[in-house]
Short mmCIF file of C-alpha atoms in Angstrom, two decimals:
data_model
loop_
_atom_site.label_atom_id
_atom_site.label_comp_id
_atom_site.label_asym_id
_atom_site.label_seq_id
_atom_site.Cartn_x
_atom_site.Cartn_y
_atom_site.Cartn_z
CA UNK A 613 5.09 -17.47 -7.46
CA UNK A 614 1.97 -17.98 -8.99
CA UNK A 615 -0.88 -17.77 -6.90
CA UNK A 616 -4.69 -19.59 -7.14
CA UNK A 617 -6.00 -19.34 -10.81
CA UNK A 618 -9.84 -19.34 -11.19
CA UNK A 619 -11.43 -19.40 -14.73
CA UNK A 620 -13.51 -17.80 -16.28
CA UNK A 621 -13.45 -14.82 -13.96
CA UNK A 622 -16.97 -14.29 -15.33
CA UNK A 623 -19.68 -16.51 -16.39
CA UNK A 624 -23.00 -15.55 -17.76
CA UNK A 625 -25.69 -18.39 -18.27
CA UNK A 626 -29.29 -18.85 -18.80
CA UNK A 627 -31.47 -20.85 -16.50
CA UNK A 628 -31.63 -24.49 -16.57
CA UNK A 629 -28.25 -24.61 -18.44
CA UNK A 630 -24.99 -26.33 -17.08
CA UNK A 631 -21.27 -24.61 -16.31
CA UNK A 632 -18.22 -25.70 -14.87
CA UNK A 633 -15.94 -23.43 -13.06
CA UNK A 634 -12.28 -24.53 -12.75
CA UNK A 635 -9.24 -24.03 -10.25
CA UNK A 636 -5.70 -24.22 -10.35
CA UNK A 637 -4.49 -24.11 -6.92
CA UNK A 638 -0.83 -23.34 -5.72
CA UNK A 639 1.59 -26.00 -6.73
CA UNK A 640 2.21 -28.40 -3.87
CA UNK A 641 -1.02 -27.54 -1.92
CA UNK A 642 -2.94 -30.69 -0.99
CA UNK A 643 -6.15 -28.82 0.46
CA UNK A 644 -8.73 -27.50 -1.85
CA UNK A 645 -11.65 -25.50 -0.80
CA UNK A 646 -14.66 -23.92 -2.72
CA UNK A 647 -16.80 -21.21 -1.33
CA UNK A 648 -19.82 -19.46 -2.31
CA UNK A 649 -19.93 -15.61 -1.59
CA UNK A 650 -23.36 -14.03 -2.32
CA UNK A 651 -24.03 -10.31 -2.26
CA UNK A 652 -23.46 -8.87 1.03
CA UNK A 653 -22.41 -12.19 2.77
CA UNK A 654 -19.13 -13.57 3.73
CA UNK A 655 -17.72 -16.84 1.88
CA UNK A 656 -20.08 -19.65 2.58
CA UNK A 657 -18.04 -23.54 2.70
CA UNK A 658 -19.09 -25.82 -0.38
CA UNK A 659 -16.67 -28.50 -0.21
CA UNK A 660 -12.72 -29.63 0.89
CA UNK A 661 -10.67 -31.85 -0.84
CA UNK A 662 -7.71 -33.32 0.66
CA UNK A 663 -5.51 -34.68 -2.45
CA UNK A 664 -8.09 -36.28 -4.88
CA UNK A 665 -10.72 -37.07 -2.63
CA UNK A 666 -13.63 -34.89 -1.11
CA UNK A 667 -12.90 -34.90 2.42
CA UNK A 668 -16.26 -32.86 3.18
CA UNK A 669 -18.70 -31.84 0.74
CA UNK A 670 -21.40 -30.84 3.42
CA UNK A 671 -21.85 -27.20 2.14
CA UNK A 672 -22.84 -28.34 -1.32
CA UNK A 673 -26.73 -26.99 -1.39
CA UNK A 674 -28.18 -29.79 -3.41
CA UNK A 675 -27.31 -32.51 -5.61
CA UNK A 676 -27.17 -30.10 -8.56
CA UNK A 677 -23.71 -29.18 -7.68
CA UNK A 678 -20.58 -31.36 -7.82
CA UNK A 679 -16.75 -31.14 -7.65
CA UNK A 680 -14.09 -33.27 -8.62
CA UNK A 681 -10.28 -33.06 -8.39
CA UNK A 682 -9.03 -35.95 -10.44
CA UNK A 683 -5.31 -35.46 -10.07
CA UNK A 684 -5.28 -33.81 -6.92
CA UNK A 685 -4.45 -30.71 -8.52
CA UNK A 686 -6.85 -28.51 -10.72
CA UNK A 687 -10.34 -28.80 -9.65
CA UNK A 688 -13.67 -28.46 -11.34
CA UNK A 689 -16.89 -27.29 -9.90
CA UNK A 690 -19.82 -28.14 -12.04
CA UNK A 691 -23.70 -26.92 -11.59
CA UNK A 692 -26.40 -28.60 -13.29
CA UNK A 693 -29.86 -27.18 -14.30
CA UNK A 694 -28.49 -23.66 -12.90
CA UNK A 695 -30.86 -21.46 -11.36
CA UNK A 696 -30.88 -17.47 -10.57
CA UNK A 697 -30.27 -18.20 -6.95
CA UNK A 698 -26.99 -19.76 -7.89
CA UNK A 699 -25.77 -16.43 -9.01
CA UNK A 700 -22.67 -15.56 -6.90
CA UNK A 701 -19.18 -15.39 -6.46
CA UNK A 702 -17.55 -18.96 -6.17
CA UNK A 703 -14.20 -18.70 -4.73
CA UNK A 704 -11.57 -21.52 -4.67
CA UNK A 705 -8.74 -21.61 -2.08
CA UNK A 706 -5.71 -23.83 -1.44
CA UNK A 707 -3.70 -24.27 1.35
CA UNK A 708 -0.52 -26.34 2.13
CA UNK A 709 -2.00 -28.94 4.46
CA UNK A 710 -5.52 -28.96 5.74
CA UNK A 711 -6.77 -25.71 7.24
CA UNK A 712 -5.49 -25.21 10.41
CA UNK A 713 -3.27 -22.22 12.48
CA UNK A 714 -0.07 -22.85 10.24
CA UNK A 715 -1.88 -23.60 6.89
CA UNK A 716 -3.61 -20.59 6.16
CA UNK A 717 -5.78 -20.47 2.96
CA UNK A 718 -4.99 -18.60 -0.39
CA UNK A 719 -7.57 -17.56 -2.36
CA UNK A 720 -8.26 -17.13 -6.08
CA UNK A 721 -9.89 -14.01 -7.50
CA UNK A 722 -12.84 -16.01 -7.84
CA UNK A 723 -15.74 -16.52 -10.74
CA UNK A 724 -18.63 -14.38 -10.62
CA UNK A 725 -21.65 -16.67 -12.07
CA UNK A 726 -24.97 -15.19 -13.22
CA UNK A 727 -27.92 -16.87 -14.16
CA UNK A 728 -30.17 -14.80 -16.19
CA UNK B 1277 -20.35 -24.94 17.01
CA UNK B 1278 -17.72 -22.21 16.18
CA UNK B 1279 -19.31 -19.13 14.54
CA UNK B 1280 -18.18 -15.23 14.21
CA UNK B 1281 -20.29 -11.98 14.45
CA UNK B 1282 -19.03 -8.77 12.98
CA UNK B 1283 -20.67 -5.58 14.26
CA UNK B 1284 -21.28 -3.29 11.67
CA UNK B 1285 -21.61 -3.80 7.73
CA UNK B 1286 -20.21 -0.53 6.80
CA UNK B 1287 -17.43 1.95 8.68
CA UNK B 1288 -16.22 4.93 7.66
CA UNK B 1289 -13.25 6.88 8.70
CA UNK B 1290 -11.50 9.96 7.84
CA UNK B 1291 -7.98 9.47 6.70
CA UNK B 1292 -5.23 9.01 9.43
CA UNK B 1293 -8.41 8.30 12.07
CA UNK B 1294 -8.33 5.01 14.07
CA UNK B 1295 -9.72 2.04 12.49
CA UNK B 1296 -11.66 -0.39 14.42
CA UNK B 1297 -13.66 -3.39 12.94
CA UNK B 1298 -15.16 -5.56 15.36
CA UNK B 1299 -15.50 -9.20 15.46
CA UNK B 1300 -16.87 -11.70 18.30
CA UNK B 1301 -16.63 -15.18 18.31
CA UNK B 1302 -18.35 -18.22 19.65
CA UNK B 1303 -16.05 -21.33 19.96
CA UNK B 1304 -16.29 -24.53 22.65
CA UNK B 1305 -12.46 -24.91 22.14
CA UNK B 1306 -9.66 -22.55 22.20
CA UNK B 1307 -10.03 -20.94 18.59
CA UNK B 1308 -7.75 -20.02 15.97
CA UNK B 1309 -9.03 -16.76 14.56
CA UNK B 1310 -8.11 -14.97 11.07
CA UNK B 1311 -8.73 -11.90 9.54
CA UNK B 1312 -8.91 -11.27 5.50
CA UNK B 1313 -9.21 -8.35 3.41
CA UNK B 1314 -11.13 -8.25 -0.10
CA UNK B 1315 -10.36 -5.86 -2.17
CA UNK B 1316 -12.67 -5.17 -5.15
CA UNK B 1317 -12.99 -7.78 -7.87
CA UNK B 1318 -10.08 -9.85 -6.13
CA UNK B 1319 -10.05 -12.62 -3.70
CA UNK B 1320 -9.46 -12.42 -0.27
CA UNK B 1321 -6.12 -12.26 1.31
CA UNK B 1322 -5.03 -13.06 4.86
CA UNK B 1323 -4.33 -9.73 6.84
CA UNK B 1324 -3.09 -11.71 10.31
CA UNK B 1325 -4.02 -14.62 12.38
CA UNK B 1326 -4.21 -15.55 16.18
CA UNK B 1327 -2.75 -18.82 17.05
CA UNK B 1328 -2.72 -18.61 20.80
CA UNK B 1329 1.00 -17.56 20.79
CA UNK B 1330 0.37 -14.02 21.53
CA UNK B 1331 -2.82 -12.06 22.13
CA UNK B 1332 -1.72 -8.98 20.15
CA UNK B 1333 -1.06 -9.84 16.75
CA UNK B 1334 0.34 -7.78 14.21
CA UNK B 1335 -0.53 -8.39 10.50
CA UNK B 1336 0.40 -6.59 7.13
CA UNK B 1337 -0.26 -2.94 6.30
CA UNK B 1338 -0.05 -1.73 9.75
CA UNK B 1339 -3.15 -3.90 10.99
CA UNK B 1340 -3.16 -5.72 14.51
CA UNK B 1341 -5.71 -7.38 16.32
CA UNK B 1342 -6.04 -8.20 20.26
CA UNK B 1343 -7.38 -11.87 21.26
CA UNK B 1344 -9.68 -10.86 24.55
CA UNK B 1345 -10.83 -14.33 25.58
CA UNK B 1346 -12.80 -12.56 28.65
CA UNK B 1347 -14.74 -10.68 25.90
CA UNK B 1348 -14.75 -13.22 23.14
CA UNK B 1349 -13.66 -10.48 20.90
CA UNK B 1350 -10.89 -10.20 18.23
CA UNK B 1351 -11.16 -6.70 16.90
CA UNK B 1352 -8.92 -5.46 14.25
CA UNK B 1353 -7.25 -2.00 14.75
CA UNK B 1354 -5.03 0.58 12.44
CA UNK B 1355 -3.71 3.58 14.22
CA UNK B 1356 -4.00 5.65 10.99
CA UNK B 1357 -6.27 4.84 8.23
CA UNK B 1358 -4.97 5.12 4.80
CA UNK B 1359 -7.33 5.62 1.59
CA UNK B 1360 -5.63 2.22 0.13
CA UNK B 1361 -7.25 0.54 3.41
CA UNK B 1362 -10.81 0.96 1.93
CA UNK B 1363 -11.95 -2.98 1.31
CA UNK B 1364 -14.07 -5.36 2.84
CA UNK B 1365 -12.81 -6.92 5.97
CA UNK B 1366 -13.51 -10.37 7.05
CA UNK B 1367 -13.35 -12.24 10.23
CA UNK B 1368 -13.10 -15.87 10.25
CA UNK B 1369 -12.58 -18.77 12.99
CA UNK B 1370 -11.04 -22.10 12.05
CA UNK B 1371 -13.95 -25.07 12.65
CA UNK B 1372 -11.74 -27.52 13.65
CA UNK B 1373 -12.98 -29.70 10.69
CA UNK B 1374 -10.62 -28.42 8.34
CA UNK B 1375 -13.21 -25.60 7.29
CA UNK B 1376 -12.94 -21.64 8.05
CA UNK B 1377 -16.34 -19.90 8.93
CA UNK B 1378 -16.36 -16.76 8.03
CA UNK B 1379 -18.44 -13.35 9.16
CA UNK B 1380 -20.63 -11.26 7.07
CA UNK B 1381 -17.84 -8.95 6.52
CA UNK B 1382 -17.52 -5.21 7.24
CA UNK B 1383 -16.99 -2.71 4.08
CA UNK B 1384 -14.54 0.02 5.08
CA UNK B 1385 -14.76 3.41 3.77
CA UNK B 1386 -11.90 6.01 3.94
CA UNK B 1387 -12.83 9.49 3.51
CA UNK B 1388 -10.29 12.23 2.61
#
């Protein structure tokens, strides 16, 4: 079946602009995660949704970052007033339930964001 | 708090040689541990997982990992490397609060 889909695959924007990154999880997966992967680093947790609500947003670096999942399926990560330090690959993952030993994460291919 | 440490950001092996990628964990509770692989321009793919059922875990593509509590390790091995194994490998621990904590990754290079 279809996996996790992320669009766009690449996004180049100018410093100070607003961007939206979209994630379409696997159908039926209630849990959705956003991670950020900087060059040479492992994925860093940003936010976790269970259904429509953000169960844990402790990884969002500051208030320029915001994510929504209004209908419990597709999610959008929004970044305001982008900075060069926001350049990274943004990964979305979904799982059948919350993460646990029997509900591993399924990742999309990521969106590579470059802020010039 | 849970964490993982991957020793060696780059590892090179010859084709058909043993692959050994190291991961040590820190956890205050019995951990759930995972290995993921990432091919260029792709997302992470689950290789295998340890959930306390058996200490030796077999995964896809001939990889396996052994959980050693006394050494707090979960090293990934494969008896014979193939060119297609070249990728980046991430060890991860389930934090117990619906999050995975990832290591910094090890890039595996396979030499012909």
